[in-house]
mmCIF file of C-alpha atoms in Angstrom:
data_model
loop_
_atom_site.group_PDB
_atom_site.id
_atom_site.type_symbol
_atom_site.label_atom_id
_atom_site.label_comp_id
_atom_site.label_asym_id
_atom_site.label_seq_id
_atom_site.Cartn_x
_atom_site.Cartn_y
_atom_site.Cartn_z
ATOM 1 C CA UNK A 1 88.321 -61.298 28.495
ATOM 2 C CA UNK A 2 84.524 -60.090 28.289
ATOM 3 C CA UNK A 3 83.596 -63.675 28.268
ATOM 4 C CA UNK A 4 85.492 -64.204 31.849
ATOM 5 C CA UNK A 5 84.342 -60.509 33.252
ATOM 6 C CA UNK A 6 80.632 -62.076 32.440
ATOM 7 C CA UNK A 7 81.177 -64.994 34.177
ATOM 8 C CA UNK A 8 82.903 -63.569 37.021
ATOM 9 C CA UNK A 9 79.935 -61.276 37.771
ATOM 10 C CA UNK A 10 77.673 -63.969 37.465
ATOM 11 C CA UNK A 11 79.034 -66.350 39.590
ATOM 12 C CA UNK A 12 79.027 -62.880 42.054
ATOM 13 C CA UNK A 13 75.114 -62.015 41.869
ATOM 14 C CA UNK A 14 74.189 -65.940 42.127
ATOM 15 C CA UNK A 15 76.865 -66.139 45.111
ATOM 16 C CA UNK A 16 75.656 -62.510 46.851
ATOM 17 C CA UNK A 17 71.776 -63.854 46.315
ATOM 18 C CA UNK A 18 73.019 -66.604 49.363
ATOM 19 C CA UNK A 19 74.852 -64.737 51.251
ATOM 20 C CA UNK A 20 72.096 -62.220 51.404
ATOM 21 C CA UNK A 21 69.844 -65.013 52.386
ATOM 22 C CA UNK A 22 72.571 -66.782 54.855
ATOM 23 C CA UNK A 23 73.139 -63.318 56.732
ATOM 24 C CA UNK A 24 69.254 -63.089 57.465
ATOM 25 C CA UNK A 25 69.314 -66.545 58.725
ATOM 26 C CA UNK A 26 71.843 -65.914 60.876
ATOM 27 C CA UNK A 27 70.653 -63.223 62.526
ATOM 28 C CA UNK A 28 67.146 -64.732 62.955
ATOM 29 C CA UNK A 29 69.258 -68.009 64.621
ATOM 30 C CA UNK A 30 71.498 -65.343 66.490
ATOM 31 C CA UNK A 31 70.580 -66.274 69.801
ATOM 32 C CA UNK A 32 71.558 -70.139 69.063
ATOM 33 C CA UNK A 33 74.484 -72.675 69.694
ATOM 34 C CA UNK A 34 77.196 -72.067 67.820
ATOM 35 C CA UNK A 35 77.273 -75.427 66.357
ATOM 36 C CA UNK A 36 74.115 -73.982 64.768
ATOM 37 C CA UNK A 37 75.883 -71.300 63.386
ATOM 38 C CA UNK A 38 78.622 -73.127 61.909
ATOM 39 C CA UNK A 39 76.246 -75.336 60.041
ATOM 40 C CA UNK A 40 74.585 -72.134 58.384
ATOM 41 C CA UNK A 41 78.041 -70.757 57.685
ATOM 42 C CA UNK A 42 79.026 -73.708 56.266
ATOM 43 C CA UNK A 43 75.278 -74.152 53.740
ATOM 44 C CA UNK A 44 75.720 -70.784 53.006
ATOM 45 C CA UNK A 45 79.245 -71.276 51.819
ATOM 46 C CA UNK A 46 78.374 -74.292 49.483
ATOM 47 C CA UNK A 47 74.949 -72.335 48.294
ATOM 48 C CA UNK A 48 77.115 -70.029 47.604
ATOM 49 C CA UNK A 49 78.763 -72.123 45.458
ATOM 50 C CA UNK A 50 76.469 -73.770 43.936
ATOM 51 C CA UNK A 51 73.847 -70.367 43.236
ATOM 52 C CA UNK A 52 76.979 -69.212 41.370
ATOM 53 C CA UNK A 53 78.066 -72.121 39.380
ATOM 54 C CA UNK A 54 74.463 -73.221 38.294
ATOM 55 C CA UNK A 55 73.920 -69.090 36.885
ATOM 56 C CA UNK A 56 77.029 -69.787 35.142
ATOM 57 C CA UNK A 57 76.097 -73.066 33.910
ATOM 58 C CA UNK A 58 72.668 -71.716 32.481
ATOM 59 C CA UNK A 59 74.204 -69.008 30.993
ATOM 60 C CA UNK A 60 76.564 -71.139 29.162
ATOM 61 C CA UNK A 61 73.946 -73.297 27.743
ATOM 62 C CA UNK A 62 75.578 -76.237 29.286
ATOM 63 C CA UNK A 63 74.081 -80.087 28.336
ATOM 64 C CA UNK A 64 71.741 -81.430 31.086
ATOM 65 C CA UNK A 65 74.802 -83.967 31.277
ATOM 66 C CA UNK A 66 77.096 -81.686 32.387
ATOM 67 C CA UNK A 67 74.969 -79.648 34.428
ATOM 68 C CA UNK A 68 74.205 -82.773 36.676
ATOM 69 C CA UNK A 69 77.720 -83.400 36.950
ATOM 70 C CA UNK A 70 78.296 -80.319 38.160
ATOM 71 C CA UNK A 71 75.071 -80.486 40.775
ATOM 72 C CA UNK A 72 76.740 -83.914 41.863
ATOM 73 C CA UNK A 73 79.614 -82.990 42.564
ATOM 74 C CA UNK A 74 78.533 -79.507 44.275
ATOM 75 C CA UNK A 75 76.386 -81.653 46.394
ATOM 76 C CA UNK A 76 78.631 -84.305 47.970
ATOM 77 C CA UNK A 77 80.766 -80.888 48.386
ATOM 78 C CA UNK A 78 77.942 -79.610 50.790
ATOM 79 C CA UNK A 79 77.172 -82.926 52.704
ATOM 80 C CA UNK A 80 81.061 -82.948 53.298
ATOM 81 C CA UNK A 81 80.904 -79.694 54.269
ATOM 82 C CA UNK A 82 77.754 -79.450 56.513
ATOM 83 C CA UNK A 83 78.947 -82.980 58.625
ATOM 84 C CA UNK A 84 82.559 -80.869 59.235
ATOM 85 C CA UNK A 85 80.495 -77.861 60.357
ATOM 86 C CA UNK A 86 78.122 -80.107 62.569
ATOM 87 C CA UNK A 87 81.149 -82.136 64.012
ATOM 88 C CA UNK A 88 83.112 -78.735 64.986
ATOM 89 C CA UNK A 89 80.279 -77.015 66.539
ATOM 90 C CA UNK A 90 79.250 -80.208 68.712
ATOM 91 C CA UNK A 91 83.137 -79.641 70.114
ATOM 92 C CA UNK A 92 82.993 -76.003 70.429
ATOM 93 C CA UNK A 93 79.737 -76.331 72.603
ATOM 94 C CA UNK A 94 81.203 -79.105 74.569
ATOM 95 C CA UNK A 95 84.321 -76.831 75.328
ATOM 96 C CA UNK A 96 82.478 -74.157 75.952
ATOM 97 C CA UNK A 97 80.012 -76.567 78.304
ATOM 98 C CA UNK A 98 83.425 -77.502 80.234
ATOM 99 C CA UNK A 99 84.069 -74.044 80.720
ATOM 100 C CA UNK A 100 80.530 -73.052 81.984
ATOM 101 C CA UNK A 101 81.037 -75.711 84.645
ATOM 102 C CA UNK A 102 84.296 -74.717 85.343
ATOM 103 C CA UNK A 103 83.956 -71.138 85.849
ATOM 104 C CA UNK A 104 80.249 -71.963 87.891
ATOM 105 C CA UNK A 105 82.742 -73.756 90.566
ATOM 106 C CA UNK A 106 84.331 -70.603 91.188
ATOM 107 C CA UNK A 107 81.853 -68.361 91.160
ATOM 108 C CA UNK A 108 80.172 -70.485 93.869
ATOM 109 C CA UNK A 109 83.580 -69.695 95.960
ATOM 110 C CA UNK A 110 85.594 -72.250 94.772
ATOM 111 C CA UNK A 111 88.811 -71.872 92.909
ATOM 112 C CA UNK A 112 88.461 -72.515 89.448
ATOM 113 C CA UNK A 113 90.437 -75.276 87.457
ATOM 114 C CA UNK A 114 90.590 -75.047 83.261
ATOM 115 C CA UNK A 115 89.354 -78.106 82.160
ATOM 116 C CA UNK A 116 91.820 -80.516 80.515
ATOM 117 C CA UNK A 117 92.231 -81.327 76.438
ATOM 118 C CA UNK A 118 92.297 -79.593 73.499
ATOM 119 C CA UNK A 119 90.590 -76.104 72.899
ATOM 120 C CA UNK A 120 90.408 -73.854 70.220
ATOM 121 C CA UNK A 121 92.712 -70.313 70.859
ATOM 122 C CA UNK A 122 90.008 -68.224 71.966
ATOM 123 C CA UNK A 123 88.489 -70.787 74.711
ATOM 124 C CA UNK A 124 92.244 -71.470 75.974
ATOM 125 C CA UNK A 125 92.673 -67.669 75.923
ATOM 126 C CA UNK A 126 89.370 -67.267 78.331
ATOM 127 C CA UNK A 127 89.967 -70.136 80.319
ATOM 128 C CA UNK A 128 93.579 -68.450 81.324
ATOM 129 C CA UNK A 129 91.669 -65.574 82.014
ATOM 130 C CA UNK A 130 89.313 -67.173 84.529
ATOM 131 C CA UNK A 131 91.845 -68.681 86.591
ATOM 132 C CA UNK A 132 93.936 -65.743 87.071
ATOM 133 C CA UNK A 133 90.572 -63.890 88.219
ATOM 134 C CA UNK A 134 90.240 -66.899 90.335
ATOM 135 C CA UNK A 135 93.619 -66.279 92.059
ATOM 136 C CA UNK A 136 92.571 -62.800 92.169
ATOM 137 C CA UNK A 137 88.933 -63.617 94.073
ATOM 138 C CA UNK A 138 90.854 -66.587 96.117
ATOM 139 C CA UNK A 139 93.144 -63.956 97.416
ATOM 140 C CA UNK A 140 90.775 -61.336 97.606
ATOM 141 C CA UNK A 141 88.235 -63.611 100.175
ATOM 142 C CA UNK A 142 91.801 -64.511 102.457
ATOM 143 C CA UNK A 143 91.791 -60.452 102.270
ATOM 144 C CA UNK A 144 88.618 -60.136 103.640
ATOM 145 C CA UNK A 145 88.937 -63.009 105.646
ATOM 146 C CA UNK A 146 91.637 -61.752 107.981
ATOM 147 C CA UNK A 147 90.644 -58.402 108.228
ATOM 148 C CA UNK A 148 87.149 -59.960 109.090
ATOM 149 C CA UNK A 149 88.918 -61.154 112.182
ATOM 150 C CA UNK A 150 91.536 -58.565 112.761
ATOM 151 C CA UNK A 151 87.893 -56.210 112.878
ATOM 152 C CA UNK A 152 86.560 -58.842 115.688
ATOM 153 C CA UNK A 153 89.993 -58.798 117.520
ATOM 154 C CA UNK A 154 89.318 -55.008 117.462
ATOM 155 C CA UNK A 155 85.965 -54.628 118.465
ATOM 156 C CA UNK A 156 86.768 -56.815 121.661
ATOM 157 C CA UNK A 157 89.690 -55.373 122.129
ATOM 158 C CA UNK A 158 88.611 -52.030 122.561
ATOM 159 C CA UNK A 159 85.566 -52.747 123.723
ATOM 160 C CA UNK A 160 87.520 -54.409 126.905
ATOM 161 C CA UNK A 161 90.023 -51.186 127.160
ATOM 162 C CA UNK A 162 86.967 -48.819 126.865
ATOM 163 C CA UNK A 163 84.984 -50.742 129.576
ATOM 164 C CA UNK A 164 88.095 -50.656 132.183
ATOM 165 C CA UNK A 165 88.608 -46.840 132.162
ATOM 166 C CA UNK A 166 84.767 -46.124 132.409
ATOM 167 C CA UNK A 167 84.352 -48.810 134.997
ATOM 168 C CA UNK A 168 87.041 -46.731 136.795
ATOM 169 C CA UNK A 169 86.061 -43.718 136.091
ATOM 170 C CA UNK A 170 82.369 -44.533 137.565
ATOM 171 C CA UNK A 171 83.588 -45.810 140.706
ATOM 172 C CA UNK A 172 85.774 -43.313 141.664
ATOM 173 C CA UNK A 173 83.119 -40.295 140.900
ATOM 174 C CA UNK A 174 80.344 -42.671 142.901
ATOM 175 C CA UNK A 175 83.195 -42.456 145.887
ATOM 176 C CA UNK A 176 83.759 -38.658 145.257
ATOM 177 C CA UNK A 177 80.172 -38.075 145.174
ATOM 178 C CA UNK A 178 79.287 -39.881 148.287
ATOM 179 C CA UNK A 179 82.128 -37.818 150.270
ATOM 180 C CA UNK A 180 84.022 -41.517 151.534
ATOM 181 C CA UNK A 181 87.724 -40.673 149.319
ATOM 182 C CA UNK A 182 89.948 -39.452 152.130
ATOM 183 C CA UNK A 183 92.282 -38.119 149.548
ATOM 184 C CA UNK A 184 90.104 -36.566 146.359
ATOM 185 C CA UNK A 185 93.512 -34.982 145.023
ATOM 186 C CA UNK A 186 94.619 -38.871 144.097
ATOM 187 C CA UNK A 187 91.597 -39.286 142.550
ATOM 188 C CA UNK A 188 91.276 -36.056 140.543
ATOM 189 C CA UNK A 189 94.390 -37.058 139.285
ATOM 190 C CA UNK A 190 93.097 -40.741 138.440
ATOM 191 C CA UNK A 191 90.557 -39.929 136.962
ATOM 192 C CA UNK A 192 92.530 -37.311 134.614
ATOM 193 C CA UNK A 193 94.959 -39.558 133.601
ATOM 194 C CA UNK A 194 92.083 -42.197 132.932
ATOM 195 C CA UNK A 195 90.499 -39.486 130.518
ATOM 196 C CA UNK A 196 94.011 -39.011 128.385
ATOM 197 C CA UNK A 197 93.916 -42.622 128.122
ATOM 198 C CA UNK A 198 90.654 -42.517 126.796
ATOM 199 C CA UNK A 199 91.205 -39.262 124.462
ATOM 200 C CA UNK A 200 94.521 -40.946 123.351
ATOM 201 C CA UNK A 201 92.815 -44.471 121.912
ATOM 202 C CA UNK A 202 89.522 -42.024 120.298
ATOM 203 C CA UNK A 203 92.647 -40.174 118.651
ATOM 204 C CA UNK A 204 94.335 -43.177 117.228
ATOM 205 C CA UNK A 205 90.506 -45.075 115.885
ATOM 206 C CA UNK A 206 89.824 -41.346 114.227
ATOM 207 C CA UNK A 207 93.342 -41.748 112.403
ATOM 208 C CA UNK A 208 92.840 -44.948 111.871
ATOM 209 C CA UNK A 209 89.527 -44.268 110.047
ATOM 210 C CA UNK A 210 90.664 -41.755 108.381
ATOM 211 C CA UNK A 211 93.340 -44.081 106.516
ATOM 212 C CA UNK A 212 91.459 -46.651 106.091
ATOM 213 C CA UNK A 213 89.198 -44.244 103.954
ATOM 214 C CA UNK A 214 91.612 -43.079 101.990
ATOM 215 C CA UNK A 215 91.426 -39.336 103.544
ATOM 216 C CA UNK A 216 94.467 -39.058 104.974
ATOM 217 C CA UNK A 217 95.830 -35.663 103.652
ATOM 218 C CA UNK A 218 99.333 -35.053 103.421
ATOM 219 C CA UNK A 219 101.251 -31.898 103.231
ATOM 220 C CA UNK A 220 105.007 -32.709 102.433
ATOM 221 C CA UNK A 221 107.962 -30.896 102.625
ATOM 222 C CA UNK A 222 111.183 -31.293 102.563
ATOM 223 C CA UNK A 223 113.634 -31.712 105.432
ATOM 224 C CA UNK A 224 116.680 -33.219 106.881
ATOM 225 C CA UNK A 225 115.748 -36.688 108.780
ATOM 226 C CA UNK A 226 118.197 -35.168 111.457
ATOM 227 C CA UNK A 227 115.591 -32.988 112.502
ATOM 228 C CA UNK A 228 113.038 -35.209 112.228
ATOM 229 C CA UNK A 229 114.419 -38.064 114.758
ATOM 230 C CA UNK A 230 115.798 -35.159 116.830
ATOM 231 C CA UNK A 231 112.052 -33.921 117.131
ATOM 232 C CA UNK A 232 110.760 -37.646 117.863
ATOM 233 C CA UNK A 233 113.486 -38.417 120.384
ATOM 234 C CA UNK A 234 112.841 -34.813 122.084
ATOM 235 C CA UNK A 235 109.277 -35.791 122.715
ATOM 236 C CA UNK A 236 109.800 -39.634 123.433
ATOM 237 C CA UNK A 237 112.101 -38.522 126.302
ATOM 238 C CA UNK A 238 110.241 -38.009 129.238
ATOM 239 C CA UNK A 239 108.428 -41.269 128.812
ATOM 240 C CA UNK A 240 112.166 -42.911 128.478
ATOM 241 C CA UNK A 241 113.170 -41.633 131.946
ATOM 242 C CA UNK A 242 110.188 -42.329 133.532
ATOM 243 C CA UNK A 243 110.824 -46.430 132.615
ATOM 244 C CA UNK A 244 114.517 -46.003 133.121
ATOM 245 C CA UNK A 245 115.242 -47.037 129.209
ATOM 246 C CA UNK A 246 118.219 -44.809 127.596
ATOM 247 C CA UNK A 247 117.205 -43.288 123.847
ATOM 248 C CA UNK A 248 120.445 -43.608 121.238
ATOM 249 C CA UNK A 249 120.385 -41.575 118.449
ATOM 250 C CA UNK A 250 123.819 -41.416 117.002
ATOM 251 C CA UNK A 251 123.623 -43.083 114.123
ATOM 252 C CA UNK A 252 121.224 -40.468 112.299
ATOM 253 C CA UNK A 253 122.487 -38.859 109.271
ATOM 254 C CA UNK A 254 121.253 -35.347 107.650
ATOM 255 C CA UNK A 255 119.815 -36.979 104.322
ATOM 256 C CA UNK A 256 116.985 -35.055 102.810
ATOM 257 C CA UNK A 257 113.244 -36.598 103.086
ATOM 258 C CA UNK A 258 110.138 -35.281 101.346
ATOM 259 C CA UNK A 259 106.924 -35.853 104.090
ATOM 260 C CA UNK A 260 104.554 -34.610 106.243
ATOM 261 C CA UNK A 261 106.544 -33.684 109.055
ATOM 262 C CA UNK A 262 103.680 -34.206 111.437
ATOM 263 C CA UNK A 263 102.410 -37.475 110.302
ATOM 264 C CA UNK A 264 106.137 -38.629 109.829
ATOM 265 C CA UNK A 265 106.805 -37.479 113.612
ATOM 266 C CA UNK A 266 103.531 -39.676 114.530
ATOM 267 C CA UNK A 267 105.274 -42.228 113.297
ATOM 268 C CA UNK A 268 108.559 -42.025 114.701
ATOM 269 C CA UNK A 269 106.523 -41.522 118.271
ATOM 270 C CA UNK A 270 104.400 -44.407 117.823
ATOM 271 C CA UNK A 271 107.583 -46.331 117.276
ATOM 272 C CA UNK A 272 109.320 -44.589 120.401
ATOM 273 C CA UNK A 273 106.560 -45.302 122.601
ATOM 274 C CA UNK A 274 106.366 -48.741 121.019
ATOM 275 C CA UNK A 275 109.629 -49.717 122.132
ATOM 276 C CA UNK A 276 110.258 -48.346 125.418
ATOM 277 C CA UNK A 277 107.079 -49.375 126.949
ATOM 278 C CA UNK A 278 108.398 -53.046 125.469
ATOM 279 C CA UNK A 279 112.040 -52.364 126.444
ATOM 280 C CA UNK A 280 113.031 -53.408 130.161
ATOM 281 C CA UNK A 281 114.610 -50.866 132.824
ATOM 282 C CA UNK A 282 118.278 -50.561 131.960
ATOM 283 C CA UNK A 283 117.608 -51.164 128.881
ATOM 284 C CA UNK A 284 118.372 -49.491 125.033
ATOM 285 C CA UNK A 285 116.410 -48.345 122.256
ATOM 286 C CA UNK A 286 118.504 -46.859 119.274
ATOM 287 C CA UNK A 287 117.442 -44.454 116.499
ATOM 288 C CA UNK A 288 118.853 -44.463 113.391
ATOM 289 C CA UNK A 289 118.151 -42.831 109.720
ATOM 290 C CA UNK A 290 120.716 -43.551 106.764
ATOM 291 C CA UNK A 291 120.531 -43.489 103.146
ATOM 292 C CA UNK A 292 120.092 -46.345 101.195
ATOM 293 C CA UNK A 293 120.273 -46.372 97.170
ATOM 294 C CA UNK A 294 117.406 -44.104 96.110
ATOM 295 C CA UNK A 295 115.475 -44.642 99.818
ATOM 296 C CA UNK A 296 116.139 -43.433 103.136
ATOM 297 C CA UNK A 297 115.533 -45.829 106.163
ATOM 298 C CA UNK A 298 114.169 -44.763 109.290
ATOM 299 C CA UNK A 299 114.913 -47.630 111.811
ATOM 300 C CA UNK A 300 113.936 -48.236 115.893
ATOM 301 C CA UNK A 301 115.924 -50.876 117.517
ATOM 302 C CA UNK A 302 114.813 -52.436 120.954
ATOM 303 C CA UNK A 303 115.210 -54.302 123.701
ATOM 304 C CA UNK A 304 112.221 -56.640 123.946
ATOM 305 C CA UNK A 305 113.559 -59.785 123.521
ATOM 306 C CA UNK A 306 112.435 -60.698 120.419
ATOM 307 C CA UNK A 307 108.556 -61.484 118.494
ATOM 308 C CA UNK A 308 107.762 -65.201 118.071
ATOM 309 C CA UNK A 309 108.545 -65.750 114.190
ATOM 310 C CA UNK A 310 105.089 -66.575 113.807
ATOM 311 C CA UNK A 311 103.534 -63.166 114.629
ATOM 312 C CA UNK A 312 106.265 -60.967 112.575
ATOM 313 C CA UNK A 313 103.695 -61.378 109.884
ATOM 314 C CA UNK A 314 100.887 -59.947 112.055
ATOM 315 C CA UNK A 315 102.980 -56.890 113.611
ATOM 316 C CA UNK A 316 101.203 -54.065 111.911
ATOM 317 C CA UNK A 317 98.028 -55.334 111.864
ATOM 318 C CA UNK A 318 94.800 -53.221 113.333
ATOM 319 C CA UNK A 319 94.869 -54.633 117.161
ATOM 320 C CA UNK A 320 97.436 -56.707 117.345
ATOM 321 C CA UNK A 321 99.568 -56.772 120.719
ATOM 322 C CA UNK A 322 101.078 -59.644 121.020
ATOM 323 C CA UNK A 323 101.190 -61.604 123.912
ATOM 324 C CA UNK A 324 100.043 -61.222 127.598
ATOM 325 C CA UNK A 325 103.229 -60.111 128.635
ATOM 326 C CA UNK A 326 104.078 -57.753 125.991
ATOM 327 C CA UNK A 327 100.879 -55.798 125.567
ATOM 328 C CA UNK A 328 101.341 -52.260 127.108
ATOM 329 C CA UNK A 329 98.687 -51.806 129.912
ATOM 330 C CA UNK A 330 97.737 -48.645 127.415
ATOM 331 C CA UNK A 331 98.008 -50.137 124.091
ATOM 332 C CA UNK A 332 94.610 -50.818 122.133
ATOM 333 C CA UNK A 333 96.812 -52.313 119.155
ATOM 334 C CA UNK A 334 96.273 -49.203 116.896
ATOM 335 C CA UNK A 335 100.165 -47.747 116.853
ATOM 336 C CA UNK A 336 101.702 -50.062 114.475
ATOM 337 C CA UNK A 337 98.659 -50.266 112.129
ATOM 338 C CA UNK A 338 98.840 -45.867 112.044
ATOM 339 C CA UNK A 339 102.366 -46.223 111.269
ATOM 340 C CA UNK A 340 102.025 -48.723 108.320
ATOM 341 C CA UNK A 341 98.785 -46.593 106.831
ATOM 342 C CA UNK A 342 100.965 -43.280 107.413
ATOM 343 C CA UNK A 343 104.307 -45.052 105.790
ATOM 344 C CA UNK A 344 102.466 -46.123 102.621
ATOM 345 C CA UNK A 345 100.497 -43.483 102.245
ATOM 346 C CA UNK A 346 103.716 -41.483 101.667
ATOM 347 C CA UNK A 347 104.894 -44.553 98.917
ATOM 348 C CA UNK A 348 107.193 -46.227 101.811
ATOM 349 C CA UNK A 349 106.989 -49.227 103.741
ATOM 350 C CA UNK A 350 107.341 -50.514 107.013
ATOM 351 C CA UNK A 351 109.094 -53.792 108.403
ATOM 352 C CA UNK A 352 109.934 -55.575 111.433
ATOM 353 C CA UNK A 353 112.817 -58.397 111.961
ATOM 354 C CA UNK A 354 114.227 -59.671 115.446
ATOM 355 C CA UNK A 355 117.518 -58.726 116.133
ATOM 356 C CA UNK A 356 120.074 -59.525 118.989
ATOM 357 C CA UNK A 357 118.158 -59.112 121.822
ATOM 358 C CA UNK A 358 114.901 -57.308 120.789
ATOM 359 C CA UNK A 359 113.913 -55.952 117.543
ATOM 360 C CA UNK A 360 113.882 -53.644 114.959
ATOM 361 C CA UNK A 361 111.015 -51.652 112.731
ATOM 362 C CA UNK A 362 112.429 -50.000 109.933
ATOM 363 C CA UNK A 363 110.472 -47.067 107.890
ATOM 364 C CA UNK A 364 111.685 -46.911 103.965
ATOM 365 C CA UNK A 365 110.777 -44.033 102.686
ATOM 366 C CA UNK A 366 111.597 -42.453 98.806
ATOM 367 C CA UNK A 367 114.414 -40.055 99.138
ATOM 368 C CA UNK A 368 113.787 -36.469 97.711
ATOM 369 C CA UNK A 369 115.373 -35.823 94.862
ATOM 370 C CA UNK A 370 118.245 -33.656 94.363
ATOM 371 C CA UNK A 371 118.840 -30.160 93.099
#
């Protein structure tokens, strides 16, 4: 037993003298291929070895025989080992050389594509990883992309309605001011209405920032949605019998709603004055607020005629107005894209689908809880 404790700590010190050695090599070769690495792992393994069974060997006064047995057989040990280590690392590196070009492709603003063949865990494990950031960055740049060009649309957009009011406004103060109006009480009036047109879109693009930077502050409370459409139909009413379009709001029940009863009225308006300025003479535009599971849906139903499938997608987007003929002579395209900012900022969403005759935007919103 004292004979095999001897031996065992032998064999240690010989075995600890390599390691020692093989951990300083490696850290001076730290900043090499891995190939290299393996190849020192692998000489320090069978030095290892060998340091251990050549103390031993002394120390047991072996024959010179036997002790070059021994070496022999250690050494075909280490050329076995040292070609395995040299044959993995050369695959690593190329694996790792695939991925390199791989991930370079997307980086560049490609999308990247894992090289094919076998891999060790780890590689397989990282290449995964770089093609779901790939998705990520792919749909990240169509992000950016479209609202890129919904900014443009903007920026024209307004541009044009700002430069039609001021154009107006210019002209008839250059007539005032040269004493040729024959009736300045028209154009006082003109030019009045012409500034709460103006004051109206500067309201909506400071709203408009303000979501967009994430400082939209909300003070909820909770009420009954009863009194919430009954506020927003109140105030959409005038505007309704000025086009001739009848409000419905009889299908509004008295469920409870947690929000910010003036935001949530802003968006109940925007919706209002959405739909009748899109709704012909004669025609309809129905409220409605019912509970749904663990939501409560706000809903406007009117009597446009429908939104080409293709631009249901593009409905609350900042500027959009749709075509020619459905693009309210006062719209700048900022109501729908408040009333999606204002909806999700309180943890809802908002929708559009065609329905018989026109359309409907719907408003989910959480429900408030109970108690």
């Amino acid at each position: 037993m004292r004979d095999m404790a001897l031996i065992a700590l032998l064999a240690f010190l010989g075995a600890a003298a390599a390691g020692l050695l093989g951990a300083l090599v490696l850290r001076l070769l730290r900043d090499r291929s891995v190939a290299v690495a393996l190849t020192v792992v692998a000489a320090v393994a069978v030095t290892a070895m060998f340091a251990g069974t050549l103390v031993v060997a002394r120390a047991m006064f072996l024959s010179a025989h036997d002790l070059s047995v021994v070496t022999t057989v250690v050494a075909m040990a280490a050329v076995v080992s040292l070609a395995t280590a040299l044959l993995l690392g050369r695959w690593v590196v190329a694996r790792s050389h695939d991925l390199t070009l791989a991930a370079r492709s997307f980086g560049d603003g490609g999308s990247f594509a894992a090289p094919g063949g076998a891999s060790t865990a780890e590689l397989a494990a990282l290449g995964r990883e770089l093609a779901a950031t790939s998705a990520r960055l792919t749909a990240s740049r169509e992000r950016e992309r479209a609202l890129e060009t919904s900014r443009r649309e903007l920026v024209a957009w307004i541009s044009h309605d700002l430069r039609t009011p001021l154009a107006g406004l210019r002209a008839m103060s250059e007539a005032l001011e040269d004493g040729v109006v024959q009736d300045p009480e028209r154009y006082f009036r003109q030019i009045r209405a012409e500034v709460e047109r103006l004051n109206s879109m500067v309201g909506d693009l400071f709203e408009l920032s303000r979501i967009h930077a994430g400082a939209l502050a909300l003070a909820p409370t909770r009420m009954s949605a009863y009194d919430l459409v009954g506020e927003a139909l109140a105030g959409a009413d005038p505007l309704a019998r000025q086009h001739g379009v009848r409000l419905v709001g009889g299908r509004v029940e008295a469920v409870p709603v947690e929000v910010d009863g003036k935001e949530m009225t802003r968006v109940l308006a925007n919706l209002l004055v959405n739909a009748i300025h899109r709704t012909p003479a004669d025609g309809t535009v129905a409220v409605a607020a019912e509970r749904r599971a663990d939501s409560v849906v706000l809903s406007v139903t009117d009597g446009c005629g429908g939104i080409p499938s293709e631009d249901l997608p593009r409905v609350f987007d900042t500027g959009w107005r749709g075509t020619e003929a459905r693009t309210p002579p006062a719209g700048a395209g900022l109501g729908l894209a408040i009333v999606r900012g204002i909806v999700e900022a309180h943890e809802g969403r908002a929708e559009v689908r065609n329905v018989t005759g026109g359309c409907r935007f719907e408003v989910t919103l959480p429900a408030a809880a109970t108690g």
